[in-house]
Tab-separated table of C-alpha atoms in Angstrom:
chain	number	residue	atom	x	y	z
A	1	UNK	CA	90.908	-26.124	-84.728
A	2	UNK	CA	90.562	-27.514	-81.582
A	3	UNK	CA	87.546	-26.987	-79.190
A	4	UNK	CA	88.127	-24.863	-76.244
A	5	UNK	CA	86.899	-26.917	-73.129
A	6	UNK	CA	84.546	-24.467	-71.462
A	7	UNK	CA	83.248	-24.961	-67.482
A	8	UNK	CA	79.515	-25.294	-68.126
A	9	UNK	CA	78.239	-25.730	-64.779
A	10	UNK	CA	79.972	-22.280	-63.382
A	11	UNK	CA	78.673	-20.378	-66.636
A	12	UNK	CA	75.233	-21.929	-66.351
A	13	UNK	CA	75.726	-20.239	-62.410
A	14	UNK	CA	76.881	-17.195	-63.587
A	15	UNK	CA	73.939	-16.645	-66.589
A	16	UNK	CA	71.632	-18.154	-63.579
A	17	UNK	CA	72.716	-15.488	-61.427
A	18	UNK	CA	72.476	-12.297	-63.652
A	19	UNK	CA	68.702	-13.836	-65.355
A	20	UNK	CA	67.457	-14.145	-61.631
A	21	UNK	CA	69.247	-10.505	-60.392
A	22	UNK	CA	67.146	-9.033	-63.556
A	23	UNK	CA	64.069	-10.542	-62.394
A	24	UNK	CA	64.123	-8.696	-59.207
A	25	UNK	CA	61.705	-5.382	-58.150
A	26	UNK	CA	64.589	-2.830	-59.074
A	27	UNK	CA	64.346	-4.014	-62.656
A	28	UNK	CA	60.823	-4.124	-63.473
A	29	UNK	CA	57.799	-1.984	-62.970
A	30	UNK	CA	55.350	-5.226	-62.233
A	31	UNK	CA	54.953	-7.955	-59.686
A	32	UNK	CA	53.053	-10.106	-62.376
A	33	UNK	CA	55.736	-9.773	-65.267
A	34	UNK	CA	59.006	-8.701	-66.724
A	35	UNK	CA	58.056	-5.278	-67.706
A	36	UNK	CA	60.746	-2.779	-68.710
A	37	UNK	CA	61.240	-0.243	-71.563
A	38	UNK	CA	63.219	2.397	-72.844
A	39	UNK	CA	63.939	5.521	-70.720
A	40	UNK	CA	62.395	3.672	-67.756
A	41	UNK	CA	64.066	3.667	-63.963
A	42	UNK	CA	64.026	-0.279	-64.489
A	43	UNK	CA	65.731	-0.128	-67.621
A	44	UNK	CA	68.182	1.994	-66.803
A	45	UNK	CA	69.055	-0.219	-63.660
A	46	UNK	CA	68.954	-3.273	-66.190
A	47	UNK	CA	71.561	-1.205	-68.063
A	48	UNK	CA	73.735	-0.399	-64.631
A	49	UNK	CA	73.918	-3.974	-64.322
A	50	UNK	CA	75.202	-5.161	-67.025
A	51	UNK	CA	77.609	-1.947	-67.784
A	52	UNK	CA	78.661	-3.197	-63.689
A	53	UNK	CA	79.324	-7.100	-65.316
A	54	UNK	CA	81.078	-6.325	-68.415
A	55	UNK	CA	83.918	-3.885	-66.886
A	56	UNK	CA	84.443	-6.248	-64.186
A	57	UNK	CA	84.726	-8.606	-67.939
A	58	UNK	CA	87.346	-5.818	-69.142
A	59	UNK	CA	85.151	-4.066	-71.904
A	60	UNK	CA	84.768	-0.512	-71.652
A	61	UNK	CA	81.039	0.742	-71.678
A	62	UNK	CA	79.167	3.806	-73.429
A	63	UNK	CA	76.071	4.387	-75.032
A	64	UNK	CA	74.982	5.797	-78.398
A	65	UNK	CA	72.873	9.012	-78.669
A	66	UNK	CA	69.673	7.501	-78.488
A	67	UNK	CA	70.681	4.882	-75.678
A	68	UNK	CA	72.075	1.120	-77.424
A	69	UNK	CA	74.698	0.086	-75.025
A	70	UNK	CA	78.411	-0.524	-76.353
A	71	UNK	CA	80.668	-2.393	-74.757
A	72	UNK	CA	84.342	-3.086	-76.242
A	73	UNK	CA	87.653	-4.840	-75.258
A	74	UNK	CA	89.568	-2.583	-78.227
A	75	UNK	CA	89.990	0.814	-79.167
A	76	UNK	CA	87.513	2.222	-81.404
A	77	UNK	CA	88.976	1.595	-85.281
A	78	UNK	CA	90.396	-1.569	-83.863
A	79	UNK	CA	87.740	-4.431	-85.690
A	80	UNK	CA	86.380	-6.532	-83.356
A	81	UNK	CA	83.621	-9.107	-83.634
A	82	UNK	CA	80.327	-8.315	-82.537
A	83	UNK	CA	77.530	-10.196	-79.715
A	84	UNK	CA	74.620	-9.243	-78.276
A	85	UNK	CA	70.646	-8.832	-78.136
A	86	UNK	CA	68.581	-6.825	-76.225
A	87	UNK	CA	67.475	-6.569	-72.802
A	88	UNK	CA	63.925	-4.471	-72.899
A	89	UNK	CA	61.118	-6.370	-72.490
A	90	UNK	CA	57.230	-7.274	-74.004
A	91	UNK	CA	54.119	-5.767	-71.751
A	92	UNK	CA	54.001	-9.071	-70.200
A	93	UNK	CA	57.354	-10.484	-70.477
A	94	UNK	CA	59.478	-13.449	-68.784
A	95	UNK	CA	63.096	-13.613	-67.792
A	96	UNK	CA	64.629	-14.785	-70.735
A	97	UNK	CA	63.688	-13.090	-73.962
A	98	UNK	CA	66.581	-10.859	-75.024
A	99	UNK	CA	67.720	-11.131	-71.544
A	100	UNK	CA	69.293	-14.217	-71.764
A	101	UNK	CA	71.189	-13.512	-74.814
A	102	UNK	CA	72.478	-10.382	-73.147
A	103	UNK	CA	74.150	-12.507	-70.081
A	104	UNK	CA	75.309	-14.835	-72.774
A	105	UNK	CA	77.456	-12.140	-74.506
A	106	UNK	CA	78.581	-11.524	-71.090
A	107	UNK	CA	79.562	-15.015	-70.039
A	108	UNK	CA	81.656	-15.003	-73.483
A	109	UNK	CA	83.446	-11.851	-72.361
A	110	UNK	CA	84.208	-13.320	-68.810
A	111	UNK	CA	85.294	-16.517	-70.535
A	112	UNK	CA	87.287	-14.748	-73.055
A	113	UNK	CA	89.350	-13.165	-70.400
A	114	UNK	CA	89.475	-15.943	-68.336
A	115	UNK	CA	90.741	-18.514	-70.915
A	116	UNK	CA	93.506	-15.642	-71.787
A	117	UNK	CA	92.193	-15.676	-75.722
A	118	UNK	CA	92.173	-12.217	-76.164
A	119	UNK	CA	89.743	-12.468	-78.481
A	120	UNK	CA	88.441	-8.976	-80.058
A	121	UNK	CA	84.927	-8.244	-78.672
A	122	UNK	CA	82.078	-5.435	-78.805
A	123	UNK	CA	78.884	-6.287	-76.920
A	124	UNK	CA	75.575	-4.476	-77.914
A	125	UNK	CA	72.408	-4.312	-76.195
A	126	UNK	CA	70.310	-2.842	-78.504
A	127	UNK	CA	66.795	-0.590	-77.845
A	128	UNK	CA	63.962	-1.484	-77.606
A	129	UNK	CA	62.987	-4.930	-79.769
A	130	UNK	CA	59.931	-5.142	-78.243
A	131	UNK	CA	58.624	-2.103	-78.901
A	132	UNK	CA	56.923	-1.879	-75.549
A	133	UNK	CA	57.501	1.808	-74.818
A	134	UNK	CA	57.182	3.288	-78.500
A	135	UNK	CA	54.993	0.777	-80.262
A	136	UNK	CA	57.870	0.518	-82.575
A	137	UNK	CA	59.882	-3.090	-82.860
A	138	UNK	CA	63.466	-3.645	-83.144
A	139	UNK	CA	63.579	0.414	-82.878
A	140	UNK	CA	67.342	0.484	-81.597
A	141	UNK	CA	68.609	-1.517	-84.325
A	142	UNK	CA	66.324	-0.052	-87.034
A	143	UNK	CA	67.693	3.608	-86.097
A	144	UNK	CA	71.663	1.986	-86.101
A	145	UNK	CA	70.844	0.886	-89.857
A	146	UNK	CA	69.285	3.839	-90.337
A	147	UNK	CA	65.951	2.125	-91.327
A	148	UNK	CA	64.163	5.101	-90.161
A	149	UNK	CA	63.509	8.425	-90.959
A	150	UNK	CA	63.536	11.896	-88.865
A	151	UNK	CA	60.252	12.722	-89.395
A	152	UNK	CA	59.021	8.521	-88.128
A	153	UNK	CA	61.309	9.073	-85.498
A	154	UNK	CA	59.654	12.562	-84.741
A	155	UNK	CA	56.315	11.327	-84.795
A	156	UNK	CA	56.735	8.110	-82.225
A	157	UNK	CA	55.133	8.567	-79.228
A	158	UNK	CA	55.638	6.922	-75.898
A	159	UNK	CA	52.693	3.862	-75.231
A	160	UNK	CA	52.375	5.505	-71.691
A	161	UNK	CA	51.934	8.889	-71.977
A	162	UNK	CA	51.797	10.411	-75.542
A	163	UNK	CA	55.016	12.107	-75.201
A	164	UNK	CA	57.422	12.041	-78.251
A	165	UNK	CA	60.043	9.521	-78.260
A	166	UNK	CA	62.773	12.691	-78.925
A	167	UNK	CA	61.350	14.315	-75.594
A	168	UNK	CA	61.881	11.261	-73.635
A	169	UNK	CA	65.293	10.346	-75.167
A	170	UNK	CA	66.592	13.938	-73.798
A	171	UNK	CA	64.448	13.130	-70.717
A	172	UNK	CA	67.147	10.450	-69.691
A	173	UNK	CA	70.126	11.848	-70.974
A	174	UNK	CA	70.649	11.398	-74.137
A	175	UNK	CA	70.939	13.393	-77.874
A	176	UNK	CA	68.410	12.190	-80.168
A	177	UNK	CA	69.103	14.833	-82.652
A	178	UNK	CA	72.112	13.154	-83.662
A	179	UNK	CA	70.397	9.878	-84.155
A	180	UNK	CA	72.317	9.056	-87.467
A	181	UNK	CA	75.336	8.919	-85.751
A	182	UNK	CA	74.162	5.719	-84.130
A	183	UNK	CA	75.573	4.056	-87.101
A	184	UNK	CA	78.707	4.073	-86.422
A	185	UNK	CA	78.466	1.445	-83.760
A	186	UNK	CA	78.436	-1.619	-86.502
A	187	UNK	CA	81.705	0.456	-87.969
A	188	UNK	CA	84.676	-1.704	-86.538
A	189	UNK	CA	82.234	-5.017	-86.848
A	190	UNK	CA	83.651	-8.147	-88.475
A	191	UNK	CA	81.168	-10.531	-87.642
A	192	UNK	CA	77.873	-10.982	-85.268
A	193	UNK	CA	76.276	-13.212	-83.200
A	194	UNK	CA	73.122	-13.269	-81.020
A	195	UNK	CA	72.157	-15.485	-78.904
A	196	UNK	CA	68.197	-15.562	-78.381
A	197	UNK	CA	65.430	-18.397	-76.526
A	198	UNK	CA	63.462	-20.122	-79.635
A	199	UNK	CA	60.119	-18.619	-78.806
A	200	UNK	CA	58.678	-21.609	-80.396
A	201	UNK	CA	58.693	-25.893	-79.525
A	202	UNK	CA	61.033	-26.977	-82.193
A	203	UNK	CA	64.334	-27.648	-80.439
A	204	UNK	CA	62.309	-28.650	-77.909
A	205	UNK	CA	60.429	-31.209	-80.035
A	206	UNK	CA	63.245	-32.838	-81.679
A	207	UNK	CA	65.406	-33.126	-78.638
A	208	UNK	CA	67.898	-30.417	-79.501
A	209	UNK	CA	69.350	-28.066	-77.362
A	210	UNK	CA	70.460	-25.735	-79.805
A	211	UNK	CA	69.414	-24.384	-83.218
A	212	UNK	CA	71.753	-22.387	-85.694
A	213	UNK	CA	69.863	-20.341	-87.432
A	214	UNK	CA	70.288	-19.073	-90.838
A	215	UNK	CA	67.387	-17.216	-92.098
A	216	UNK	CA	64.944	-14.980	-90.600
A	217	UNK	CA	61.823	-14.592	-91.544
A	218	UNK	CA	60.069	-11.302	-93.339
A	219	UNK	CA	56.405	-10.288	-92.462
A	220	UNK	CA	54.016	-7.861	-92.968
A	221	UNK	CA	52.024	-6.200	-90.195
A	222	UNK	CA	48.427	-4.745	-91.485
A	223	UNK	CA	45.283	-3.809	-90.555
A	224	UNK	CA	41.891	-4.483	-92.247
A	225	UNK	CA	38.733	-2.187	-91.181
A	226	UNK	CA	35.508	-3.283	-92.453
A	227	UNK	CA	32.800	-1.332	-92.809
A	228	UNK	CA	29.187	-2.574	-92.339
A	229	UNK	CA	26.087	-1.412	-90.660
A	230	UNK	CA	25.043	-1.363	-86.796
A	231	UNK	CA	21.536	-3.045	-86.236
A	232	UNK	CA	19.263	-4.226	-83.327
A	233	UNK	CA	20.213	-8.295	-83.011
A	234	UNK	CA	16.449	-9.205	-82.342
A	235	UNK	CA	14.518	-7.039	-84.979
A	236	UNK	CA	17.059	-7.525	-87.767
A	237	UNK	CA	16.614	-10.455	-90.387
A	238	UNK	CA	19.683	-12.369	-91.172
A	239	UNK	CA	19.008	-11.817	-94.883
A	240	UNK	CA	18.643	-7.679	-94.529
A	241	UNK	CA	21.905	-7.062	-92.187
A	242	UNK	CA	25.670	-5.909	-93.636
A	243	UNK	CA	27.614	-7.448	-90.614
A	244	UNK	CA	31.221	-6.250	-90.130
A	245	UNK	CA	32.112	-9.522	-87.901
A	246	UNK	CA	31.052	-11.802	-90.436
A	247	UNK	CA	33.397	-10.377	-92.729
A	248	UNK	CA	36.026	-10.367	-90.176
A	249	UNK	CA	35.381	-14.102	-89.212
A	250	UNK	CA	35.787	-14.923	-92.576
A	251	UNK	CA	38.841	-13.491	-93.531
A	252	UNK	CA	40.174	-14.884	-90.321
A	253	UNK	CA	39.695	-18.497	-91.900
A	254	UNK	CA	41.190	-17.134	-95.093
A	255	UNK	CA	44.121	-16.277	-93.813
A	256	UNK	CA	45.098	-19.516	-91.965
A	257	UNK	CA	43.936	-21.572	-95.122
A	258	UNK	CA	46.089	-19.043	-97.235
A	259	UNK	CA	48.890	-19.543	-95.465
A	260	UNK	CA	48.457	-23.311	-95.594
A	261	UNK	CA	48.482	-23.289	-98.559
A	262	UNK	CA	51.884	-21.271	-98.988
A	263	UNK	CA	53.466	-23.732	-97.053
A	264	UNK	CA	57.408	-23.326	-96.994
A	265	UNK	CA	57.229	-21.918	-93.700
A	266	UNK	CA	54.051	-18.876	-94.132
A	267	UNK	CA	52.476	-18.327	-91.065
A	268	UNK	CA	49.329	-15.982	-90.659
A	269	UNK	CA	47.849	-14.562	-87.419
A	270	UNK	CA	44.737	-11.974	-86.244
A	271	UNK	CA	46.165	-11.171	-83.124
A	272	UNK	CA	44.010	-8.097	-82.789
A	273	UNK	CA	40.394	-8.153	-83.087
A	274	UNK	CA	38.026	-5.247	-82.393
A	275	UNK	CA	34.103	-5.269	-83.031
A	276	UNK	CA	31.777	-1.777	-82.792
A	277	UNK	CA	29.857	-0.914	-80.887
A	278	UNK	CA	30.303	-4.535	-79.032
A	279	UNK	CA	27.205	-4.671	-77.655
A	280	UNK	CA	25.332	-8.578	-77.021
A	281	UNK	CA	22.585	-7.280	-78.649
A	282	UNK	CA	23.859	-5.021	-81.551
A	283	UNK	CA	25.060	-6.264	-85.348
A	284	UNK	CA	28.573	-4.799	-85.497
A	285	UNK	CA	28.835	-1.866	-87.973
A	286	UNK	CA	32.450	-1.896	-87.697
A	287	UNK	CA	35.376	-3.664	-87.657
A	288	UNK	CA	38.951	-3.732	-87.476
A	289	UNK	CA	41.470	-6.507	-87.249
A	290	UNK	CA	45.250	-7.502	-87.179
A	291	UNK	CA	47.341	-9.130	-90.171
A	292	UNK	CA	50.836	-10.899	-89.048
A	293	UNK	CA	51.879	-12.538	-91.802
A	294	UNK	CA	55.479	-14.127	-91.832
A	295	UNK	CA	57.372	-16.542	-93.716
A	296	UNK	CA	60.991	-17.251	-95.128
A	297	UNK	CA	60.164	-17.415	-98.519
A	298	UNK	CA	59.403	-13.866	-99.951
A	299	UNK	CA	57.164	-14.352	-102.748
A	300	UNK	CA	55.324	-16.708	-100.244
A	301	UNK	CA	53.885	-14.489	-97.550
A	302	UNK	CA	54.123	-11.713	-99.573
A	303	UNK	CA	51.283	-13.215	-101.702
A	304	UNK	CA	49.104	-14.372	-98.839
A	305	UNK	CA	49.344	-10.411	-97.824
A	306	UNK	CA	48.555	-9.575	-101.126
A	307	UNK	CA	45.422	-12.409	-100.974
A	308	UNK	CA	43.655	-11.836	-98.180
A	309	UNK	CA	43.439	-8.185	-99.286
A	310	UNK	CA	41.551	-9.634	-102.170
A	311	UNK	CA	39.327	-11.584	-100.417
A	312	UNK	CA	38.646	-8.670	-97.179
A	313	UNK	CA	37.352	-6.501	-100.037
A	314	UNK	CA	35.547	-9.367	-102.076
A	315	UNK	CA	33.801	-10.754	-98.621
A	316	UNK	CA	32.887	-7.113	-97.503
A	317	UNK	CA	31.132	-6.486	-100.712
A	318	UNK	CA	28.999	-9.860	-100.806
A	319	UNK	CA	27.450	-8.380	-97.377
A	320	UNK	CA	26.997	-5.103	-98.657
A	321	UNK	CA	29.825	-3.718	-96.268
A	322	UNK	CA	33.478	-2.317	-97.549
A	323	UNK	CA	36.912	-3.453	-96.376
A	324	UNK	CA	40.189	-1.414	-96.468
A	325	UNK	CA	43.907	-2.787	-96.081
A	326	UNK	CA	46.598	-0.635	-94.089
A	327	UNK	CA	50.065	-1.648	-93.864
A	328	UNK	CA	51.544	-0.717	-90.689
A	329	UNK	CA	55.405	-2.100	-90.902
A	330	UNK	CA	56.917	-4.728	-93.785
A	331	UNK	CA	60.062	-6.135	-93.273
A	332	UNK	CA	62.142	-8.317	-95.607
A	333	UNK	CA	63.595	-12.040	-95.412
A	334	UNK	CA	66.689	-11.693	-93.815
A	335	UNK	CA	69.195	-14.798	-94.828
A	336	UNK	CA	72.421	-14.944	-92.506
A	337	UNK	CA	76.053	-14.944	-93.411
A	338	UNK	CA	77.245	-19.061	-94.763
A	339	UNK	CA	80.551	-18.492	-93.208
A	340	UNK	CA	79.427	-17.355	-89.318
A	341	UNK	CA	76.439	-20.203	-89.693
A	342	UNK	CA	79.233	-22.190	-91.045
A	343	UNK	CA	81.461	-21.533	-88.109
A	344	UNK	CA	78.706	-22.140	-85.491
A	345	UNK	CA	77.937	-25.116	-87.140
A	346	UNK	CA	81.390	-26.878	-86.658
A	347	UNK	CA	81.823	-25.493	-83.205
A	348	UNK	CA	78.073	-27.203	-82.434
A	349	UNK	CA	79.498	-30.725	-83.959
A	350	UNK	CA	82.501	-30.287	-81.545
A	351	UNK	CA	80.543	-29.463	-78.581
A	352	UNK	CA	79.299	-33.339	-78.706
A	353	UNK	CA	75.447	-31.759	-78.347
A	354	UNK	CA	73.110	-32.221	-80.936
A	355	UNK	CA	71.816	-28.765	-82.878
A	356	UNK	CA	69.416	-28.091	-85.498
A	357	UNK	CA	69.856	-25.307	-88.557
A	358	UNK	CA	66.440	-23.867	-88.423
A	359	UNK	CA	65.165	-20.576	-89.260
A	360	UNK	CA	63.454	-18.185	-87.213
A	361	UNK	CA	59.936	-17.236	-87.510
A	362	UNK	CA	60.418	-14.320	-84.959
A	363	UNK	CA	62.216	-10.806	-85.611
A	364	UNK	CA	65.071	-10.143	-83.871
A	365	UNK	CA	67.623	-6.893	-83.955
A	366	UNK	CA	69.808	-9.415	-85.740
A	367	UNK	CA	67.925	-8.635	-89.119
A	368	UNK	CA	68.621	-5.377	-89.113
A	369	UNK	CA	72.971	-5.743	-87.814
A	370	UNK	CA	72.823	-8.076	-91.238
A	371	UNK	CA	72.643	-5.602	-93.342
A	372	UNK	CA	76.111	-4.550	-92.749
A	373	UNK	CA	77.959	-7.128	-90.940
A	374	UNK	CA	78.292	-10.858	-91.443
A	375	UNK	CA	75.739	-12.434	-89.084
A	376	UNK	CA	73.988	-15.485	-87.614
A	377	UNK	CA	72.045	-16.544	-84.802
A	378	UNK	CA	71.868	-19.230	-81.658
A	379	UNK	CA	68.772	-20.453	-80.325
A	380	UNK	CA	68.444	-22.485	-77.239
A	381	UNK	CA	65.009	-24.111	-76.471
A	382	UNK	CA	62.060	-22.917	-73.781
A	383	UNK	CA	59.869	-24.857	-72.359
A	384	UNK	CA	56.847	-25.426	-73.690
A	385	UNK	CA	57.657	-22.778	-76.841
A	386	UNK	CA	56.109	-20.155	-74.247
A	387	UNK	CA	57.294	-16.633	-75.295
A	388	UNK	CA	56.570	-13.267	-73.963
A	389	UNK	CA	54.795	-14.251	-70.754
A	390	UNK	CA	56.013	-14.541	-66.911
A	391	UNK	CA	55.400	-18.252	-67.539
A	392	UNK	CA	58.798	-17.863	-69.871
A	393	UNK	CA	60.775	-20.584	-68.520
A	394	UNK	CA	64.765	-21.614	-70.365
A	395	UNK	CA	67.793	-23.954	-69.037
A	396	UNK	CA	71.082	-21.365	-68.314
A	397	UNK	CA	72.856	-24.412	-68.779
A	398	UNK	CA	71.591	-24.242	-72.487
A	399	UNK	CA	72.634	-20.933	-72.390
A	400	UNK	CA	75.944	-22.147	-71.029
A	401	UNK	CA	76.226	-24.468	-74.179
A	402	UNK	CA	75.747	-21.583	-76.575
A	403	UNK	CA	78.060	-19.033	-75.036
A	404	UNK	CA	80.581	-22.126	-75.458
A	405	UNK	CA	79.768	-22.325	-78.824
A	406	UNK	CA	79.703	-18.884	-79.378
A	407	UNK	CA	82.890	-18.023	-78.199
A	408	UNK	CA	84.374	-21.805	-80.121
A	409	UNK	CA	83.143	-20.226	-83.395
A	410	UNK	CA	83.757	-16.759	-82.777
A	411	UNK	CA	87.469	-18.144	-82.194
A	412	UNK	CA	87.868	-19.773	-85.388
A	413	UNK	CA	86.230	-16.838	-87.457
A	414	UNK	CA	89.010	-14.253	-86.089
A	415	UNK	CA	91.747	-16.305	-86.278
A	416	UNK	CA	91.010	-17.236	-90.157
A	417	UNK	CA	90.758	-13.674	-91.087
């Protein structure tokens, strides 16, 4: 099938234009950084925005009960293929993450009309990946593949101000109650596609501007607490003291050579890190720090989890302190669809530009859509790999190139059946 000559330079304008509109005071609630979330004013005007773009695109908008925003160019029951991401952001977010994928989907609807393909399309934007108002990541998505329960969803409480996420949900409009219902939204779907910024320097590395991904990784989140005793720093002997932050400087090591020794893609971080009472001149009695453990091979970072358990427990006890393990959230490998990587694949080689099949080490609402519908995923590169920060910086003409390819693929999926 023959490629569909797209008009880079006014998409890259048009993806320019919505990124920078986004970035502007209505649509976040900090000078410093990108900073919107559910049920905020700036999210909702994020949502205005695009709702705005994608009628004057053709699709007609609505939301589901809990707030993921639909957009379609059929009737509901007719299938249509499916394209999206998010468009929340982190605590201390850039322009791009989620944001750019959104205008993407949007430049593929304008170009779909334009070009007269008539091409069957539903855009979603789902809720809240970042998990910046709830605490909860890819919440939108998890709740459309009903990877939730009513009593989790119940219990979530806004970051902010302690208020339920049900409370706030009704607070803006919408019907939480009838949360399973969100479902239905992957119903008509025959394929999907998001396009997302890397979030790490491998595109950028190899001298690719795009990567097809067709895995994405599982992890475990956890927390260890360790348990040792508080003593003055001067009067104390080394030999007499049960110090909690040796224990949790140790593991730290542990993990990174654990998941060097994994290999095949594990990754281990201690993002958090909290010491008590964190005084200069006081042996820490207590502490408590973050597991992110990640890979594409199951058994692989599954085991490192399982590990550095071990070894909290094992270190704790050789300083006469105790160490417990808490999972907080597990998700699994999720490998994408053969025939939509396939697809993207072919309309990449057309293109003329060179792309890489990678995987991604990052979660993204595209996990959970794969669970019911055929999916895959297009990265483009950022600078420097530099991910949720204001220093966030991607090319919309790379974002051009995907919505090209996007729509190339997308094209050849529909009209094989």
């Amino acid at each position: 099938m023959d490629w569909i000559p797209v008009d880079l330079e006014r998409s890259a304008r048009r993806i320019e234009r919505d990124i920078e509109t986004l970035a502007g005071p209505e649509y976040t609630r900090s000078e410093e950084a990108i900073r919107r979330y559910a049920y905020t004013p700036e999210y909702r005007n994020t949502l205005d925005y695009f709702i705005r773009e994608l009628e004057d695109a053709g699709l007609e908008c609505s939301e589901d009960p809990v707030g993921n925003l639909v957009a379609r160019n059929r009737p509901a029951g007719e299938r249509v293929f499916g394209i999206g991401s998010h468009c929340d952001s982190n605590r201390n977010g850039g322009k791009y993450d989620g944001t750019m994928g959104v205008a993407a989907a949007v430049e593929v609807c304008r170009l779909n009309r334009e070009l007269g393909l008539d091409l069957p399309l539903q855009v979603i934007s789902f809720l809240e990946e970042e998990g910046s108002g709830f605490g909860q990541m890819v919440l939108g998505s998890r709740i459309v593949a009903g990877r939730v329960t009513e009593e989790e969803l119940m219990g979530f409480r806004a970051i902010d101000d302690g208020r339920p996420f049900f409370e706030h949900a009704k607070e803006a409009g919408y019907e939480p109650e009838r949360w399973r219902e969100c479902a239905r939204i992957l119903d008509d779907l025959v394929g999907w596609i998001e396009l997302h910024i890397e979030q790490a320097r491998v595109l950028e590395d190899t001298g690719k501007r795009l990567g097809i991904v067709d895995a994405i990784a599982g992890y475990v989140h956890a927390d260890i607490a360790v348990r040792g005793r508080s003593d003055h720093a001067g009067a104390t002997p080394m030999d007499l003291r049960s110090d909690a932050g040796l224990v949790m400087a140790e593991c730290m090591l542990e993990l990174e050579r654990l998941a060097r020794e994994a290999g095949r893609g594990t990754v281990g971080t201690v993002g958090e890190a909290e010491l008590e009472p964190n005084l200069i001149n006081a042996v820490p009695g207590r502490a408590r720090f973050s597991l992110d453990i990640r890979g594409v091979d199951e058994e692989a970072f599954r085991g490192v989890a399982r590990a550095i358990e071990t070894f909290a427990r094992e270190a704790a006890g050789r300083r006469g302190a105790s160490a417990e393990y808490s999972e907080r959230q597990s998700l699994p490998v999720t490998p994408l669809d053969e025939r939509v990587v396939g697809a993207l694949e072919e309309a990449a080689r057309e293109s003329g530009e060179p792309y890489l099949r990678m995987a991604s080490g990052a979660a993204h609402d595209t996990m959970c859509v794969a669970e019911r519908v055929p999916a895959a995923m297009v990265f483009v590169p950022c600078e420097g790999g530099v991910s949720h920060s204001p220093e966030e910086r991607a090319d919309p003409e790379d974002a051009a190139l995907g919505a090209a390819v996007m729509l190339n693929a997308i094209r050849r999926l529909v009209t094989a059946g």
